[in-house]
Short mmCIF file of C-alpha atoms and ligand atoms in Angstrom, two decimals:
data_model
loop_
_atom_site.label_atom_id
_atom_site.label_comp_id
_atom_site.label_asym_id
_atom_site.label_seq_id
_atom_site.Cartn_x
_atom_site.Cartn_y
_atom_site.Cartn_z
CA MET A 1 0.00 0.00 0.00
CA SER A 2 2.78 2.40 0.86
CA ASP A 3 4.58 2.27 -2.48
CA GLN A 4 1.33 3.10 -4.27
CA TRP A 5 1.98 6.77 -3.29
CA SER A 6 5.67 6.91 -2.59
CA ASP A 7 6.66 6.57 -6.27
CA GLN A 8 4.27 9.29 -7.41
CA ALA A 9 4.68 12.95 -6.64
CA ALA A 10 1.20 13.88 -7.91
CA LEU A 11 -1.75 14.09 -5.55
CA PRO A 12 -4.67 11.77 -6.23
CA SER A 13 -7.67 13.47 -7.77
CA ASP A 14 -10.52 11.01 -7.16
CA GLY A 15 -12.52 11.20 -3.96
CA ASP A 16 -11.84 7.70 -2.66
CA ALA A 17 -8.11 7.99 -3.13
CA ILE A 18 -8.07 11.40 -1.41
CA LEU A 19 -9.96 9.97 1.54
CA ARG A 20 -7.64 7.02 1.80
CA LEU A 21 -4.61 9.30 1.69
CA ALA A 22 -6.08 11.62 4.30
CA ALA A 23 -7.05 8.74 6.59
CA ARG A 24 -3.63 7.17 6.39
CA SER A 25 -1.85 10.50 6.91
CA MET A 26 -3.94 11.27 9.93
CA PHE A 27 -3.42 7.82 11.37
CA ASP A 28 0.34 8.12 10.86
CA LEU A 29 0.33 11.58 12.39
CA PHE A 30 -1.58 10.44 15.47
CA SER A 31 0.49 7.36 15.90
CA SER A 32 3.74 9.31 15.77
CA MET A 33 2.60 12.42 17.68
CA SER A 34 0.45 10.79 20.30
CA GLU A 35 1.69 9.15 23.46
CA GLY A 36 0.03 5.85 22.63
CA MET A 37 -2.83 4.16 20.78
CA MET A 38 -4.98 1.12 21.40
CA LEU A 39 -7.68 -0.71 19.49
CA VAL A 40 -10.65 -2.43 21.07
CA ASP A 41 -12.93 -4.86 19.24
CA ARG A 42 -16.72 -5.05 19.15
CA ALA A 43 -16.69 -7.16 22.34
CA GLY A 44 -14.63 -4.54 24.16
CA ARG A 45 -11.39 -6.53 24.15
CA VAL A 46 -8.02 -4.92 23.60
CA VAL A 47 -6.80 -6.27 20.26
CA TRP A 48 -3.80 -4.05 19.58
CA ILE A 49 -1.56 -1.41 21.18
CA ASN A 50 1.22 0.51 19.45
CA ASP A 51 4.83 0.64 20.61
CA SER A 52 4.55 3.89 22.53
CA TYR A 53 1.55 2.59 24.48
CA LYS A 54 3.70 -0.22 25.87
CA ARG A 55 5.49 2.06 28.30
CA PHE A 56 2.23 2.57 30.25
CA LEU A 57 1.91 -1.16 30.92
CA PRO A 58 4.08 -1.35 34.08
CA ALA A 59 2.18 1.54 35.66
CA LEU A 60 -1.08 -0.26 34.85
CA GLY A 61 0.28 -3.40 36.55
CA PHE A 62 1.34 -5.51 33.56
CA GLU A 63 4.80 -6.73 32.72
CA ARG A 64 4.08 -8.44 29.43
CA GLU A 65 2.07 -7.29 26.45
CA GLU A 66 0.41 -10.73 26.19
CA ASP A 67 -1.16 -10.27 29.63
CA PHE A 68 -2.73 -6.99 28.53
CA VAL A 69 -3.83 -7.54 24.94
CA GLY A 70 -6.84 -9.84 24.70
CA LYS A 71 -8.39 -8.69 28.01
CA PRO A 72 -11.63 -6.70 28.29
CA VAL A 73 -10.51 -3.06 28.30
CA GLY A 74 -12.53 -2.30 31.46
CA GLU A 75 -10.44 -4.84 33.37
CA VAL A 76 -7.03 -3.60 32.34
CA VAL A 77 -7.53 0.19 32.06
CA PRO A 78 -9.25 1.60 35.16
CA ASN A 79 -11.84 4.36 34.46
CA THR A 80 -11.80 3.80 30.72
CA GLN A 81 -14.78 5.02 28.71
CA MET A 82 -14.06 2.91 25.61
CA HIS A 83 -17.13 0.69 26.17
CA HIS A 84 -19.36 3.83 26.18
CA VAL A 85 -18.16 4.69 22.71
CA LEU A 86 -18.87 1.09 21.67
CA GLU A 87 -22.42 1.35 23.02
CA THR A 88 -23.30 4.80 21.74
CA GLY A 89 -21.22 4.92 18.58
CA LYS A 90 -20.38 8.54 19.46
CA PRO A 91 -16.77 9.69 19.58
CA ILE A 92 -15.32 11.42 22.65
CA LEU A 93 -12.89 13.74 20.95
CA ILE A 94 -11.26 15.19 24.06
CA ASP A 95 -11.43 13.87 27.59
CA LEU A 96 -9.31 13.62 30.71
CA LEU A 97 -8.66 10.11 31.96
CA THR A 98 -7.19 9.61 35.40
CA ASN A 99 -6.12 6.25 36.79
CA ARG A 100 -3.19 4.77 38.64
CA ALA A 101 -0.92 5.35 35.63
CA GLY A 102 -1.55 9.13 35.74
CA THR A 103 -3.78 11.73 34.11
CA PHE A 104 -4.04 11.77 30.34
CA VAL A 105 -5.73 13.76 27.64
CA VAL A 106 -7.40 11.10 25.52
CA SER A 107 -9.53 10.80 22.41
CA ARG A 108 -11.82 7.87 21.52
CA ILE A 109 -13.08 7.28 18.00
CA PRO A 110 -15.57 4.57 16.95
CA LEU A 111 -14.60 2.45 13.95
CA ARG A 112 -17.38 1.39 11.56
CA ASP A 113 -17.64 -1.23 8.86
CA ASP A 114 -19.02 -0.62 5.38
CA GLN A 115 -22.59 -0.96 6.69
CA GLY A 116 -21.90 1.70 9.29
CA GLU A 117 -21.95 -0.78 12.21
CA VAL A 118 -19.57 -0.02 15.06
CA ILE A 119 -16.98 -2.77 15.04
CA GLY A 120 -14.42 -1.32 17.42
CA VAL A 121 -12.95 1.78 19.02
CA LEU A 122 -9.60 3.47 18.55
CA GLY A 123 -8.23 5.03 21.72
CA ILE A 124 -5.54 7.70 21.51
CA VAL A 125 -3.51 9.12 24.38
CA LEU A 126 -2.91 12.67 23.11
CA PHE A 127 -0.84 13.88 26.05
CA ASP A 128 0.36 12.29 29.19
CA GLN A 129 1.15 14.63 32.08
CA PRO A 130 -1.35 17.18 30.81
CA GLU A 131 -0.54 19.26 33.87
CA THR A 132 2.84 20.14 32.31
CA THR A 133 2.09 19.99 28.58
CA LEU A 134 -1.16 21.85 28.84
CA LYS A 135 -0.16 24.09 31.73
CA PRO A 136 -0.50 27.45 29.94
CA LEU A 137 -3.88 26.46 28.54
CA ILE A 138 -5.17 25.08 31.82
CA ALA A 139 -3.94 28.15 33.71
CA LYS A 140 -5.73 30.45 31.29
CA PHE A 141 -8.89 28.39 31.54
CA ALA A 142 -8.70 28.37 35.34
CA ASN A 143 -8.35 32.16 35.37
CA LEU A 144 -11.35 32.60 33.12
CA GLN A 145 -13.30 30.17 35.25
CA ARG A 146 -12.40 32.08 38.40
CA ASP A 147 -13.45 35.40 36.86
CA LEU A 148 -16.73 33.85 35.79
CA ASP A 149 -17.36 32.41 39.27
CA ASP A 150 -16.59 35.78 40.90
CA THR A 151 -18.94 37.62 38.58
CA ARG A 152 -21.68 35.07 39.13
CA LYS A 153 -21.25 35.31 42.88
CA ALA A 154 -21.34 39.11 42.85
CA LEU A 155 -24.48 39.03 40.74
CA ALA A 156 -26.15 36.46 42.96
CA GLU A 157 -25.17 38.52 46.02
CA GLN A 158 -26.91 41.55 44.54
CA ARG A 159 -30.05 39.60 43.90
CA ARG A 160 -30.13 37.72 47.18
CA ALA A 161 -32.79 38.59 49.75
CA LYS A 162 -31.35 40.90 52.37
CA TYR A 163 -33.68 39.94 55.19
CA THR A 164 -35.22 36.81 56.70
CA PHE A 165 -38.20 36.39 59.02
CA ALA A 166 -35.81 36.76 61.93
CA SER A 167 -35.13 40.34 60.76
CA PHE A 168 -38.77 41.25 61.32
CA ILE A 169 -38.67 42.27 64.98
CA GLY A 170 -41.79 41.94 67.10
CA SER A 171 -43.59 39.51 69.38
CA SER A 172 -46.85 41.42 69.83
CA PRO A 173 -49.93 39.47 68.72
CA ALA A 174 -50.15 41.69 65.61
CA ALA A 175 -46.52 41.04 64.68
CA ILE A 176 -46.82 37.31 65.29
CA GLU A 177 -49.93 37.14 63.14
CA VAL A 178 -48.33 38.99 60.25
CA LYS A 179 -45.28 36.73 60.40
CA ARG A 180 -47.51 33.66 60.46
CA GLN A 181 -49.31 34.82 57.32
CA ALA A 182 -46.04 35.69 55.60
CA ARG A 183 -44.53 32.30 56.44
CA ARG A 184 -47.58 30.60 55.02
CA ALA A 185 -47.28 32.73 51.87
CA ALA A 186 -43.60 31.76 51.57
CA GLN A 187 -44.56 28.10 51.24
CA GLY A 188 -46.65 28.62 48.11
CA ASN A 189 -46.28 30.27 44.76
CA SER A 190 -49.29 32.60 44.87
CA THR A 191 -49.04 36.32 44.41
CA VAL A 192 -48.66 38.14 47.73
CA LEU A 193 -49.97 41.66 48.31
CA LEU A 194 -48.32 43.50 51.20
CA LEU A 195 -50.47 46.34 52.48
CA GLY A 196 -49.65 48.84 55.18
CA GLU A 197 -48.67 52.37 56.00
CA THR A 198 -45.30 53.72 55.05
CA GLY A 199 -42.40 52.35 57.09
CA THR A 200 -44.22 49.29 58.43
CA GLY A 201 -41.73 46.83 56.93
CA LYS A 202 -43.32 45.79 53.63
CA GLU A 203 -40.03 45.69 51.77
CA LEU A 204 -38.36 43.82 54.63
CA LEU A 205 -41.13 41.24 54.62
CA ALA A 206 -40.95 40.81 50.83
CA HIS A 207 -37.27 39.88 51.17
CA ALA A 208 -38.10 37.53 54.03
CA ILE A 209 -40.85 35.76 52.06
CA HIS A 210 -38.43 35.16 49.18
CA ALA A 211 -35.73 33.95 51.58
CA GLY A 212 -38.22 31.57 53.21
CA SER A 213 -39.48 30.18 49.91
CA ALA A 214 -38.28 27.38 47.66
CA ARG A 215 -36.99 30.09 45.31
CA VAL A 216 -34.37 31.28 47.80
CA ASN A 217 -31.44 30.35 45.57
CA LYS A 218 -32.87 32.19 42.60
CA ALA A 219 -33.03 35.92 41.97
CA PHE A 220 -34.96 38.46 44.02
CA VAL A 221 -35.59 41.36 41.65
CA SER A 222 -37.23 44.62 42.78
CA VAL A 223 -38.96 47.27 40.76
CA ASN A 224 -40.14 50.47 42.39
CA LEU A 225 -43.07 51.71 40.36
CA ALA A 226 -42.93 55.13 42.04
CA ALA A 227 -39.30 55.72 41.14
CA LEU A 228 -39.41 54.66 37.49
CA PRO A 229 -40.29 57.16 34.75
CA GLU A 230 -43.37 55.97 32.92
CA SER A 231 -41.65 56.13 29.52
CA LEU A 232 -39.06 53.55 30.60
CA MET A 233 -41.37 51.18 32.43
CA GLU A 234 -42.28 48.87 29.59
CA ALA A 235 -38.66 48.27 28.55
CA GLU A 236 -37.67 47.85 32.17
CA PHE A 237 -40.35 45.22 32.78
CA PHE A 238 -40.38 43.27 29.57
CA GLY A 239 -36.97 43.97 28.03
CA VAL A 240 -36.02 45.03 24.54
CA ALA A 241 -35.58 42.70 21.57
CA PRO A 242 -32.23 42.80 19.74
CA GLY A 243 -32.34 45.33 16.93
CA ALA A 244 -35.43 47.08 18.27
CA TYR A 245 -33.45 50.30 18.60
CA THR A 246 -30.32 51.54 16.92
CA GLY A 247 -27.32 52.54 18.99
CA ALA A 248 -26.29 51.33 22.39
CA ASP A 249 -29.27 49.05 22.87
CA ARG A 250 -28.96 47.25 19.57
CA ARG A 251 -28.10 43.97 21.18
CA GLY A 252 -31.29 43.93 23.20
CA ARG A 253 -31.73 43.80 26.95
CA ASP A 254 -33.48 41.54 29.43
CA GLY A 255 -36.37 42.97 31.40
CA ARG A 256 -36.99 42.50 35.13
CA PHE A 257 -39.45 39.66 34.48
CA LYS A 258 -36.73 37.75 32.67
CA LEU A 259 -34.13 38.55 35.33
CA ALA A 260 -36.50 37.22 37.98
CA ASP A 261 -37.19 34.00 36.04
CA GLY A 262 -37.33 31.12 38.51
CA GLY A 263 -37.22 33.60 41.39
CA THR A 264 -39.25 36.43 42.88
CA LEU A 265 -40.27 39.77 41.36
CA PHE A 266 -41.02 42.45 43.95
CA LEU A 267 -43.35 45.15 42.60
CA ASP A 268 -42.93 47.93 45.15
CA GLU A 269 -45.40 50.84 45.26
CA ILE A 270 -47.72 48.91 42.92
CA GLY A 271 -50.38 51.58 43.53
CA ASP A 272 -48.24 53.97 41.50
CA THR A 273 -48.47 51.85 38.31
CA PRO A 274 -49.64 54.15 35.51
CA ILE A 275 -53.01 53.08 34.20
CA GLY A 276 -51.51 52.60 30.73
CA LEU A 277 -49.16 49.88 31.95
CA GLN A 278 -51.68 48.09 34.13
CA ALA A 279 -53.23 46.02 31.32
CA LYS A 280 -49.83 44.82 30.12
CA LEU A 281 -48.77 43.97 33.64
CA LEU A 282 -51.97 42.04 34.20
CA ARG A 283 -51.39 40.02 31.06
CA ALA A 284 -47.82 39.19 32.06
CA LEU A 285 -48.98 38.10 35.52
CA GLN A 286 -51.85 36.03 34.20
CA GLU A 287 -50.11 34.29 31.34
CA GLN A 288 -46.58 34.24 32.81
CA GLU A 289 -45.55 35.35 29.35
CA ILE A 290 -43.74 38.48 28.25
CA GLU A 291 -43.24 40.21 24.95
CA PRO A 292 -40.07 42.31 24.78
CA LEU A 293 -40.33 45.71 23.10
CA GLY A 294 -39.85 45.39 19.37
CA SER A 295 -40.34 41.63 19.45
CA THR A 296 -43.09 39.62 17.84
CA LYS A 297 -42.50 36.60 20.04
CA MET A 298 -43.78 35.80 23.51
CA PHE A 299 -41.45 34.28 26.10
CA LYS A 300 -42.48 32.08 29.01
CA VAL A 301 -41.28 33.05 32.45
CA ASP A 302 -41.74 31.49 35.87
CA VAL A 303 -42.00 34.34 38.36
CA ARG A 304 -43.51 34.60 41.85
CA VAL A 305 -44.80 38.13 42.37
CA ILE A 306 -44.86 40.02 45.65
CA ALA A 307 -46.48 43.45 45.39
CA ALA A 308 -46.57 46.18 48.03
CA THR A 309 -48.29 49.49 48.50
CA SER A 310 -49.22 51.96 51.20
CA ARG A 311 -52.15 53.17 49.13
CA ASP A 312 -55.76 52.17 49.46
CA LEU A 313 -56.04 50.08 46.31
CA LYS A 314 -59.76 49.44 46.78
CA GLN A 315 -60.41 53.16 46.88
CA MET A 316 -58.22 53.60 43.80
CA VAL A 317 -60.32 50.97 42.03
CA ALA A 318 -63.47 52.85 43.05
CA ASP A 319 -61.94 56.10 41.71
CA GLY A 320 -61.04 54.44 38.42
CA ARG A 321 -57.30 54.88 38.98
CA PHE A 322 -56.52 51.20 39.36
CA ARG A 323 -57.87 48.38 37.20
CA GLU A 324 -60.22 46.15 39.08
CA ASP A 325 -59.00 42.99 37.27
CA LEU A 326 -55.40 43.76 38.19
CA PHE A 327 -56.45 44.38 41.78
CA TYR A 328 -58.09 40.96 42.01
CA ARG A 329 -55.12 39.32 40.33
CA LEU A 330 -52.82 40.83 42.98
CA ASN A 331 -55.12 40.43 45.95
CA VAL A 332 -54.71 36.62 46.13
CA LEU A 333 -52.90 36.57 49.47
CA PRO A 334 -53.20 40.00 51.09
CA VAL A 335 -51.00 40.53 54.14
CA ARG A 336 -51.70 43.62 56.22
CA LEU A 337 -48.77 45.07 58.13
CA PRO A 338 -49.87 46.67 61.39
CA PRO A 339 -48.87 50.27 62.07
CA LEU A 340 -46.40 50.75 64.91
CA ARG A 341 -49.01 52.51 67.09
CA GLU A 342 -51.00 49.25 67.11
CA ARG A 343 -48.08 47.22 68.41
CA LEU A 344 -46.42 49.51 70.91
CA SER A 345 -45.39 46.50 72.99
CA ASP A 346 -42.79 45.86 70.27
CA LEU A 347 -41.28 49.34 70.69
CA GLU A 348 -38.57 48.27 73.10
CA ALA A 349 -37.33 45.31 71.08
CA LEU A 350 -37.50 47.38 67.90
CA ALA A 351 -35.58 50.26 69.48
CA ASP A 352 -32.89 47.89 70.80
CA SER A 353 -32.38 46.33 67.41
CA LEU A 354 -32.45 49.69 65.59
CA LEU A 355 -29.97 51.26 68.04
CA GLU A 356 -27.62 48.35 67.50
CA ASN A 357 -27.91 48.77 63.76
CA ILE A 358 -27.40 52.54 63.99
CA ALA A 359 -24.24 52.10 66.07
CA LEU A 360 -22.94 49.52 63.63
CA ARG A 361 -23.56 51.65 60.58
CA SER A 362 -22.55 55.06 61.90
CA GLY A 363 -19.62 54.03 64.04
CA MET A 364 -21.19 55.94 66.97
CA PRO A 365 -21.15 54.22 70.38
CA LEU A 366 -24.11 51.98 71.17
CA ARG A 367 -26.92 53.84 72.99
CA GLU A 368 -29.31 52.31 75.44
CA LEU A 369 -32.94 53.26 75.90
CA THR A 370 -34.03 54.19 79.46
CA PRO A 371 -37.56 53.59 80.77
CA SER A 372 -38.31 57.32 80.51
CA GLY A 373 -37.05 57.31 76.94
CA LEU A 374 -39.26 54.34 76.14
CA ALA A 375 -42.25 56.08 77.73
CA ALA A 376 -41.63 59.18 75.62
CA LEU A 377 -41.49 57.07 72.45
CA SER A 378 -44.65 55.19 73.42
CA GLY A 379 -46.60 58.45 73.58
CA ASN A 380 -45.98 59.14 69.92
CA HIS A 381 -48.35 58.53 67.02
CA TRP A 382 -45.65 57.29 64.58
CA PRO A 383 -47.22 58.06 61.20
CA GLY A 384 -43.90 57.04 59.60
CA ASN A 385 -43.84 53.81 61.67
CA VAL A 386 -40.58 51.85 62.07
CA ARG A 387 -38.72 54.05 59.59
CA GLU A 388 -39.69 57.14 61.60
CA LEU A 389 -38.68 55.38 64.81
CA ARG A 390 -35.29 54.66 63.30
CA ASN A 391 -34.85 58.29 62.22
CA THR A 392 -35.88 59.55 65.66
CA LEU A 393 -33.41 57.24 67.41
CA GLU A 394 -30.67 58.24 65.00
CA GLN A 395 -31.31 61.95 65.54
CA ALA A 396 -31.34 61.54 69.32
CA ALA A 397 -28.10 59.54 69.19
CA MET A 398 -26.44 62.20 67.06
CA LEU A 399 -27.52 65.10 69.26
CA THR A 400 -26.33 63.71 72.58
CA ASP A 401 -23.22 62.26 74.15
CA HIS A 402 -25.19 60.32 76.75
CA ALA A 403 -24.87 56.56 76.59
CA ARG A 404 -28.45 56.25 77.81
CA LEU A 405 -31.30 57.95 75.97
CA THR A 406 -33.94 59.53 78.24
CA ALA A 407 -37.19 61.37 77.57
CA ASP A 408 -35.20 64.63 77.43
CA ASP A 409 -33.16 63.38 74.50
CA PHE A 410 -36.34 62.99 72.47
CA ALA A 411 -38.11 66.18 73.55
CA GLY A 412 -38.47 68.63 70.71
CA LEU A 413 -37.24 66.25 68.03
CA GLN A 414 -38.88 66.32 64.63
CA GLY A 415 -42.13 64.41 64.74
CA MET A 416 -42.19 63.87 68.51
CA SER A 417 -45.39 65.05 70.19
CA ALA A 418 -44.96 67.56 73.03
CA THR A 419 -44.69 65.94 76.45
CA THR A 420 -47.41 68.12 77.99
CA PRO A 421 -50.61 68.03 75.98
CA SER A 422 -51.73 71.53 74.99
CA PRO A 423 -55.27 72.68 75.91
CA PRO A 424 -57.86 72.38 73.15
CA LEU A 425 -57.79 75.41 70.88
CA LEU A 426 -60.82 77.06 69.40
CA PRO A 427 -60.60 77.30 65.63
CA SER A 428 -59.02 80.63 64.80
CA ARG A 429 -59.53 80.44 61.06
CA PRO A 430 -61.84 78.68 58.60
CA LEU A 431 -61.17 74.94 58.34
CA PRO A 432 -59.97 74.92 54.68
CA GLN A 433 -57.39 77.55 55.55
CA LEU A 434 -56.23 75.58 58.59
CA ILE A 435 -55.95 72.46 56.47
CA ALA A 436 -53.97 74.29 53.81
CA GLU A 437 -51.61 75.69 56.46
CA LEU A 438 -51.16 72.29 58.04
CA GLU A 439 -50.44 70.76 54.66
CA ARG A 440 -47.91 73.44 53.82
CA SER A 441 -46.08 73.16 57.13
CA SER A 442 -46.12 69.33 57.01
CA ILE A 443 -44.61 69.38 53.54
CA GLN A 444 -41.99 71.87 54.66
CA SER A 445 -41.03 69.79 57.69
CA ALA A 446 -40.91 66.63 55.61
CA LEU A 447 -38.61 68.32 53.11
CA GLU A 448 -36.42 69.64 55.92
CA ALA A 449 -36.29 66.24 57.59
CA THR A 450 -35.25 64.57 54.35
CA LYS A 451 -32.86 67.34 53.36
CA GLY A 452 -34.94 68.17 50.31
CA ASN A 453 -35.19 64.60 49.02
CA LYS A 454 -38.65 64.65 47.44
CA VAL A 455 -39.07 60.90 47.07
CA ALA A 456 -38.28 60.39 50.76
CA ALA A 457 -40.44 63.36 51.78
CA ALA A 458 -43.39 61.98 49.82
CA LYS A 459 -42.93 58.65 51.60
CA LEU A 460 -42.84 60.33 54.99
CA LEU A 461 -46.04 62.18 54.11
CA GLY A 462 -47.69 59.03 52.82
CA ILE A 463 -48.39 60.54 49.40
CA SER A 464 -47.00 59.77 45.96
CA ARG A 465 -44.14 61.72 44.53
CA ALA A 466 -46.45 63.02 41.80
CA THR A 467 -48.92 64.30 44.42
CA LEU A 468 -46.09 66.02 46.27
CA TYR A 469 -44.99 67.76 43.07
CA GLU A 470 -48.56 68.92 42.44
CA LYS A 471 -48.83 70.30 45.95
CA LEU A 472 -45.45 72.03 45.71
CA ALA A 473 -46.49 73.63 42.45
CA GLY A 474 -49.71 74.77 44.11
CA MET A 475 -47.76 76.23 47.05
CA LYS A 476 -45.62 78.28 44.69
CA ARG A 477 -48.67 79.74 43.00
CA VAL A 478 -50.32 80.79 46.27
CA PRO A 479 -47.64 82.41 48.40
N1 LIG B 1 -40.58 44.63 62.07
C1 LIG B 1 -39.43 45.26 61.81
N2 LIG B 1 -38.30 44.89 62.42
C2 LIG B 1 -37.15 45.52 62.19
N3 LIG B 1 -37.02 46.54 61.33
C3 LIG B 1 -38.10 46.95 60.67
C4 LIG B 1 -39.36 46.32 60.86
N4 LIG B 1 -40.24 46.92 60.07
C5 LIG B 1 -39.58 47.88 59.41
N5 LIG B 1 -38.29 47.90 59.75
C6 LIG B 1 -37.26 48.82 59.25
O1 LIG B 1 -37.92 50.05 58.97
C7 LIG B 1 -37.49 50.60 57.74
C8 LIG B 1 -38.65 50.72 56.79
O2 LIG B 1 -39.08 49.43 56.39
P1 LIG B 1 -39.54 49.10 54.91
O3 LIG B 1 -38.71 49.84 53.94
O4 LIG B 1 -39.63 47.63 54.77
O5 LIG B 1 -40.98 49.74 54.95
P2 LIG B 1 -42.10 49.84 53.83
O6 LIG B 1 -43.34 49.30 54.42
O7 LIG B 1 -41.62 49.24 52.57
O8 LIG B 1 -42.26 51.41 53.69
P3 LIG B 1 -42.70 52.30 52.42
O9 LIG B 1 -44.16 52.05 52.19
O10 LIG B 1 -42.43 53.69 52.87
O11 LIG B 1 -41.85 51.87 51.28
C9 LIG B 1 -36.39 49.70 57.25
O12 LIG B 1 -35.17 50.23 57.69
C10 LIG B 1 -36.70 48.38 57.92
O13 LIG B 1 -35.52 47.63 58.08
MG1 LIG B 2 -41.19 50.11 50.70
#
């Protein structure tokens, strides 16, 4: 066979001859470049090994070639996968094989007869000691792998729930009941609607429900409907198909529904959803299907939704500002968070935990609450609930050097009611004027307390940002 080509310089031109030449060249190449080759027959017996393979025999426990050849490959080469290739007929082009002889980069190729039946397998040891031969490649791969792992971890960290049920402080009957309901909600997949005044812990509880659910290892993705400009909402929710826009977004972008796939989507301030988006949101919730902007295809998602609002959604439905069908879709498992004034027995535990957290975050020394301090706090109405309590404690801690906070440390603070109740006043002006004055001064104090941050001020006032802007515009017009 060899002299058929060796005498002729010209390349063959017919297909069969080219194939034969290529096959033989490749076989010669592998047999000279590789570290060893073996052939296994249809029954899985070793029928041949080449010269270079022979040097592995001692390490495999054989002194003579005759003891090795003729044996089932599984008996003489630990961890071999040759019989898999026999069974499946599929090659394993690159694999790592480790056994007592070492670690090898190997390749396994099925051999077929003219009918296409697998009649054997050729095994090739491409490299022995891959740790030295392939070192640069493996090092590069390991680096890439490490970068990928780090990025994945950082991303998962960002999307992990920040709080658990243990973070929700309170052992009053109202607090226990709300935790019981939330725990029950965590066990299922139904939509949860968290209702309650501002600062009552709705966001905290949403995190805790996710952390207590079977979806804990998947993403927790939040969207704040009050903070998102209406024009961006659709893209933010449903994503953008590749090529929908020119420029930076040409490659397309995943929406929050997609990012939350398999996990939890937290729709915060759901009462602020513009009426125009409500129908689309309803459809996505009902069908668990989304249509990215500029796409003609629908995509399935698997998302558990937790929604929260401090607004009276029923009233909004009655006023025509919130779709009734969306309300019912969300109102599957309503959980009402009690205002702080209805669970004053939790004040002490809450204050302890908040003071600890304040000390930790600010670097200030830890303050302790005295009984008189606690009594002063208990007399308050707390319209801003736990958030307001936290702010009050933080202010008191900043304004004093005392290690123990007493009633005096809270007197006169923003939002604290006076210690001595003032006698009832007769109305000095018409009611609408009094209301307007009260509104104006409340807005001013809220803006002062939040250092002009309108989103935070609106929260403190329990109104939407849009309403605050309207009122501010009105205040400018009427000096
Ligand atoms: N039960 C609680 N135990 C401990 N901390 C709480 C509790 N409830 C609320 N907080 C704290 O109070 C602050 C406000 O809570 P959160 O943001 O969850 O309120 P919210 O109901 O979402 O308010 P808003 O309607 O204004 O968005 C957070 O700092 C939160 O950690
Ligand atoms: Mg919130």
